[in-house]
């Protein structure tokens, strides 16, 4: 009884660190998942971060696996998905402010002239000049009515987008392309947007040549891992690690779970994969007691300096 009370008291006052999760540094027309921070706001965030102790993931590994002491106001910066704007907009600003960062890269997308499925769906549902008023799925067994008004019988474009995201997330990656292409034909909108493409091999190598930056794994095709079997997960995780190892010539020690998702199978795969730390999307601070395979991260939105500083201060204060 007293032991558990002491533990709770100790935990309440344990020093807190936070890991920040960025995706794009850009100004998209629409952003249903709040994934983009514009370059002006991103620079404001970096100025705020100069008052913090920003560490690399290697230093975070020392804290969480080798029990190094955690300094006050510890923050780590991460980017998911390897968007091209990370190279064009974020890299030079991170260098300007001398802020270390890690980039988690889904390897199937590297150098491809294509959008991720969630971005392609956003273009189709939210950026098409005219959507047809019916979408027939499968063997004519499901018909969705599409309309501007949300009157119960029709789906508005945003709800359509969210329903389609739900469907694609459950599909094996081999089915993605055909499904997206059929929707592009349906919406008469197949104009892929280069600003949504990812970094190519040369850019990734340039990024990792800086001591400020670390490349981490994010599987091959970015599946929501808990929807899939142990074998499927293992192939995705190990395939992504092997590709990056070969490309960079370095060991790959860190992983971010796509969409934050992991289950017991995922956790069983990690010990033999060489992965030291794995990151979720659970919005929480960490302490020295945090599970090294479930490190929480805060998604950073397109906030101005004051809003960013307000959140950061709240998350970290013990
Ligand atoms: Zn991701």
Coordinates of C-alpha atoms and ligand atoms in Angstrom, one line a residue:
X1 CA 0.0 0.0 0.0
X2 CA 2.7 2.4 1.1
X3 CA 4.9 1.2 -1.8
X4 CA 2.3 1.9 -4.4
X5 CA 1.6 5.3 -2.9
X6 CA 5.3 6.1 -3.0
X7 CA 5.5 5.0 -6.6
X8 CA 2.5 7.2 -7.5
X9 CA 4.1 10.2 -5.7
X10 CA 7.5 9.5 -7.4
X11 CA 5.7 9.2 -10.7
X12 CA 3.8 12.4 -10.3
X13 CA 7.0 14.3 -9.7
X14 CA 9.1 12.4 -12.3
X15 CA 10.8 14.7 -14.8
X16 CA 8.9 14.8 -18.0
X17 CA 10.2 15.0 -21.6
X18 CA 8.2 15.3 -24.8
X19 CA 8.6 14.0 -28.3
X20 CA 7.1 16.2 -31.1
X21 CA 5.7 14.7 -34.2
X22 CA 5.6 16.7 -37.4
X23 CA 4.6 15.5 -40.9
X24 CA 4.6 18.2 -43.6
X25 CA 6.1 21.7 -43.6
X26 CA 3.8 23.2 -46.2
X27 CA 0.6 25.2 -46.8
X28 CA -1.9 22.7 -48.4
X29 CA -5.3 23.7 -49.6
X30 CA -7.0 21.4 -47.2
X31 CA -5.6 19.4 -44.3
X32 CA -8.2 17.1 -42.7
X33 CA -5.7 15.4 -40.4
X34 CA -3.9 18.6 -39.4
X35 CA -0.6 17.2 -40.7
X36 CA 0.9 20.4 -42.1
X37 CA 2.7 23.3 -40.4
X38 CA 3.5 26.2 -42.6
X39 CA 7.2 27.2 -42.9
X40 CA 6.7 30.5 -41.0
X41 CA 5.1 28.8 -38.0
X42 CA 7.7 26.0 -38.2
X43 CA 10.5 28.6 -37.8
X44 CA 8.6 30.1 -34.9
X45 CA 8.5 26.7 -33.2
X46 CA 12.2 26.3 -33.6
X47 CA 12.8 29.7 -32.0
X48 CA 10.7 28.6 -29.1
X49 CA 12.6 25.3 -28.9
X50 CA 15.9 27.1 -28.4
X51 CA 14.8 27.6 -24.8
X52 CA 14.5 23.8 -24.4
X53 CA 17.0 21.0 -24.3
X54 CA 16.4 19.4 -27.7
X55 CA 18.0 16.0 -27.9
X56 CA 18.6 13.5 -30.7
X57 CA 17.0 10.0 -30.7
X58 CA 20.4 8.5 -29.9
X59 CA 20.4 10.6 -26.7
X60 CA 16.8 9.6 -26.0
X61 CA 17.9 5.9 -26.3
X62 CA 20.6 6.6 -23.7
X63 CA 17.9 8.0 -21.4
X64 CA 15.4 5.2 -21.9
X65 CA 17.5 2.1 -22.4
X66 CA 20.8 3.0 -20.6
X67 CA 19.3 5.2 -17.9
X68 CA 21.3 8.3 -18.6
X69 CA 20.0 11.2 -16.6
X70 CA 17.2 13.2 -18.3
X71 CA 18.0 17.0 -18.3
X72 CA 15.2 19.5 -17.6
X73 CA 13.0 20.6 -20.5
X74 CA 14.0 17.7 -22.7
X75 CA 12.4 17.6 -26.2
X76 CA 12.9 15.4 -29.3
X77 CA 11.8 16.4 -32.8
X78 CA 10.5 13.7 -35.2
X79 CA 9.0 13.8 -38.7
X80 CA 6.9 11.0 -40.2
X81 CA 6.5 9.8 -43.8
X82 CA 9.5 11.5 -45.6
X83 CA 7.6 14.2 -47.5
X84 CA 9.7 16.2 -50.0
X85 CA 9.0 19.4 -48.1
X86 CA 11.0 18.0 -45.1
X87 CA 14.0 18.3 -47.4
X88 CA 13.1 21.5 -49.1
X89 CA 11.7 23.5 -46.1
X90 CA 12.5 21.8 -42.8
X91 CA 16.1 20.8 -43.3
X92 CA 17.6 24.3 -43.7
X93 CA 15.6 25.7 -40.8
X94 CA 16.6 22.9 -38.5
X95 CA 20.2 23.5 -39.5
X96 CA 19.8 27.3 -39.0
X97 CA 18.7 26.7 -35.4
X98 CA 20.9 23.7 -34.8
X99 CA 18.0 21.5 -33.8
X100 CA 18.4 17.7 -34.2
X101 CA 15.6 15.7 -35.8
X102 CA 14.6 12.2 -36.9
X103 CA 12.8 11.3 -40.1
X104 CA 10.8 8.1 -40.2
X105 CA 10.6 6.9 -43.8
X106 CA 8.1 4.4 -45.4
X107 CA 10.5 2.8 -47.9
X108 CA 8.0 1.9 -50.7
X109 CA 7.3 5.6 -51.4
X110 CA 10.9 6.6 -51.8
X111 CA 11.5 8.3 -55.2
X112 CA 8.0 7.4 -56.5
X113 CA 6.1 10.0 -58.4
X114 CA 2.9 9.3 -56.5
X115 CA 0.9 10.5 -53.5
X116 CA 0.3 8.5 -50.4
X117 CA -3.2 6.9 -50.5
X118 CA -4.6 9.3 -47.8
X119 CA -3.4 12.3 -49.9
X120 CA -4.7 10.8 -53.1
X121 CA -8.1 10.3 -51.4
X122 CA -8.0 13.9 -50.1
X123 CA -7.4 15.2 -53.6
X124 CA -10.2 13.0 -55.0
X125 CA -12.8 13.8 -52.4
X126 CA -11.9 17.4 -51.4
X127 CA -10.2 18.9 -54.4
X128 CA -12.1 17.5 -57.4
X129 CA -14.1 20.2 -59.3
X130 CA -17.2 18.0 -59.6
X131 CA -17.9 14.8 -57.7
X132 CA -20.5 12.5 -59.2
X133 CA -23.6 12.1 -57.0
X134 CA -23.2 8.3 -56.6
X135 CA -20.3 6.1 -55.7
X136 CA -20.9 2.4 -56.4
X137 CA -18.5 0.1 -54.5
X138 CA -17.6 -3.6 -55.2
X139 CA -20.0 -5.6 -57.2
X140 CA -22.8 -3.0 -57.2
X141 CA -23.6 -4.1 -53.7
X142 CA -22.9 -0.8 -52.0
X143 CA -24.1 2.6 -53.3
X144 CA -23.2 5.8 -51.5
X145 CA -25.0 9.0 -52.4
X146 CA -22.7 12.0 -52.4
X147 CA -24.0 15.5 -51.8
X148 CA -23.1 18.8 -50.3
X149 CA -25.8 18.7 -47.6
X150 CA -25.5 16.1 -44.9
X151 CA -29.2 15.1 -44.7
X152 CA -28.8 11.5 -43.7
X153 CA -29.1 10.1 -47.2
X154 CA -26.0 11.7 -48.6
X155 CA -22.4 11.9 -47.6
X156 CA -20.7 15.2 -47.7
X157 CA -17.2 15.1 -49.3
X158 CA -15.4 15.2 -45.9
X159 CA -17.4 12.2 -44.6
X160 CA -16.9 10.4 -47.9
X161 CA -13.1 11.0 -47.4
X162 CA -13.2 9.7 -43.9
X163 CA -15.2 6.5 -44.9
X164 CA -12.8 5.8 -47.8
X165 CA -9.8 6.3 -45.4
X166 CA -11.3 3.7 -43.1
X167 CA -11.7 1.2 -46.0
X168 CA -8.2 1.7 -47.4
X169 CA -6.6 1.4 -44.0
X170 CA -7.9 -2.2 -43.8
X171 CA -6.8 -3.2 -47.3
X172 CA -3.5 -5.0 -48.0
X173 CA -1.2 -2.6 -49.8
X174 CA -1.4 -4.6 -53.0
X175 CA -5.0 -3.4 -53.5
X176 CA -4.3 0.3 -52.9
X177 CA -3.3 1.4 -56.4
X178 CA -6.2 -0.2 -58.2
X179 CA -8.7 1.2 -55.7
X180 CA -7.3 4.7 -55.9
X181 CA -7.2 4.5 -59.7
X182 CA -10.9 3.5 -59.9
X183 CA -11.8 6.5 -57.7
X184 CA -9.7 8.8 -59.9
X185 CA -11.7 7.7 -62.9
X186 CA -14.9 8.1 -61.0
X187 CA -14.0 11.7 -59.9
X188 CA -12.3 12.5 -63.2
X189 CA -9.3 13.7 -61.2
X190 CA -6.0 11.9 -61.7
X191 CA -3.7 14.9 -61.4
X192 CA -1.1 13.8 -58.8
X193 CA 0.5 16.7 -57.0
X194 CA 4.3 16.7 -56.9
X195 CA 4.3 18.7 -53.6
X196 CA 2.9 15.6 -52.0
X197 CA 5.7 13.3 -53.2
X198 CA 8.4 12.1 -50.9
X199 CA 12.2 12.5 -50.7
X200 CA 14.3 10.4 -53.2
X201 CA 17.3 8.3 -52.3
X202 CA 19.8 11.1 -53.0
X203 CA 17.9 13.5 -50.7
X204 CA 17.7 10.9 -47.9
X205 CA 21.4 10.3 -48.2
X206 CA 22.1 14.0 -48.1
X207 CA 19.9 14.4 -45.0
X208 CA 21.6 11.5 -43.1
X209 CA 25.1 12.9 -43.9
X210 CA 24.4 15.7 -41.4
X211 CA 25.1 14.8 -37.7
X212 CA 21.9 16.6 -36.8
X213 CA 19.6 14.1 -38.5
X214 CA 18.7 10.5 -38.0
X215 CA 16.8 8.3 -40.5
X216 CA 14.3 5.8 -38.9
X217 CA 12.0 3.0 -40.1
X218 CA 8.3 3.4 -40.8
X219 CA 7.7 0.1 -42.5
X220 CA 7.5 -0.3 -46.3
X221 CA 3.9 0.6 -47.2
X222 CA 2.7 2.3 -44.1
X223 CA 0.0 -0.3 -42.9
X224 CA -2.0 0.0 -39.7
X225 CA -0.1 -3.0 -38.3
X226 CA -2.8 -4.3 -35.8
X227 CA -5.1 -5.1 -38.8
X228 CA -2.6 -7.6 -40.2
X229 CA -1.0 -10.9 -39.3
X230 CA 2.3 -11.5 -37.5
X231 CA 3.9 -12.5 -40.8
X232 CA 2.6 -9.5 -42.7
X233 CA 3.8 -7.2 -39.9
X234 CA 7.2 -8.8 -39.8
X235 CA 7.7 -8.5 -43.5
X236 CA 6.7 -4.8 -43.4
X237 CA 8.9 -3.9 -40.5
X238 CA 11.9 -5.9 -41.5
X239 CA 11.6 -4.9 -45.2
X240 CA 11.6 -1.3 -44.3
X241 CA 14.6 -1.6 -42.0
X242 CA 16.6 -3.7 -44.5
X243 CA 16.0 -1.2 -47.3
X244 CA 17.2 1.8 -45.2
X245 CA 20.2 -0.2 -43.9
X246 CA 21.3 -0.9 -47.4
X247 CA 20.6 2.6 -48.6
X248 CA 22.4 4.4 -45.8
X249 CA 25.0 1.9 -44.8
X250 CA 24.0 2.5 -41.2
X251 CA 22.2 0.4 -38.6
X252 CA 18.5 1.4 -38.3
X253 CA 17.7 1.6 -34.6
X254 CA 14.4 3.5 -34.4
X255 CA 10.9 2.9 -35.7
X256 CA 7.7 4.9 -35.8
X257 CA 4.5 2.8 -36.0
X258 CA 2.4 3.9 -39.0
X259 CA -0.8 5.5 -37.8
X260 CA 0.7 4.9 -34.3
X261 CA -0.7 1.3 -34.4
X262 CA 0.9 -1.7 -32.8
X263 CA -0.2 -4.9 -30.9
X264 CA 1.4 -7.9 -29.2
X265 CA 2.6 -9.3 -32.5
X266 CA 4.4 -6.1 -33.3
X267 CA 6.0 -6.1 -29.9
X268 CA 7.1 -9.7 -30.4
X269 CA 8.8 -8.8 -33.7
X270 CA 10.9 -5.9 -32.4
X271 CA 13.5 -7.5 -30.1
X272 CA 15.1 -9.4 -33.1
X273 CA 14.8 -6.5 -35.5
X274 CA 17.6 -4.3 -34.1
X275 CA 15.0 -1.6 -33.2
X276 CA 15.9 0.1 -29.9
X277 CA 13.1 2.6 -29.6
X278 CA 9.6 2.6 -31.2
X279 CA 7.3 5.6 -31.3
X280 CA 3.5 5.8 -31.1
X281 CA 1.1 8.7 -31.8
X282 CA -0.3 8.6 -28.3
X283 CA -0.3 12.2 -27.0
X284 CA 1.5 12.0 -23.7
X285 CA 4.8 13.0 -22.2
X286 CA 7.5 10.4 -21.4
X287 CA 9.6 9.8 -18.2
X288 CA 12.7 7.6 -17.7
X289 CA 10.2 4.7 -16.9
X290 CA 8.5 4.9 -20.3
X291 CA 8.3 1.6 -22.3
X292 CA 11.0 1.9 -25.1
X293 CA 8.7 0.3 -27.6
X294 CA 5.7 2.6 -26.9
X295 CA 7.2 6.1 -26.7
X296 CA 4.4 8.6 -26.9
X297 CA 4.5 11.7 -29.2
X298 CA 2.5 14.9 -29.5
X299 CA 1.2 15.8 -32.9
X300 CA 2.2 19.4 -33.7
X301 CA -0.3 21.5 -35.6
X302 CA -0.1 24.7 -37.5
X303 CA 0.3 26.8 -34.4
X304 CA 1.8 30.2 -34.0
X305 CA 4.7 30.7 -31.5
X306 CA 2.5 31.6 -28.5
X307 CA 0.2 28.6 -29.0
X308 CA 3.1 26.2 -29.6
X309 CA 4.9 27.6 -26.5
X310 CA 1.7 27.3 -24.4
X311 CA 1.2 23.6 -25.3
X312 CA 4.9 22.7 -24.9
X313 CA 5.1 24.3 -21.5
X314 CA 1.9 22.4 -20.4
X315 CA 3.1 19.1 -21.6
X316 CA 6.5 19.3 -20.0
X317 CA 5.9 20.9 -16.6
X318 CA 6.1 18.4 -13.8
Ligands
LIG1 ZN1 3.2 7.8 -41.1

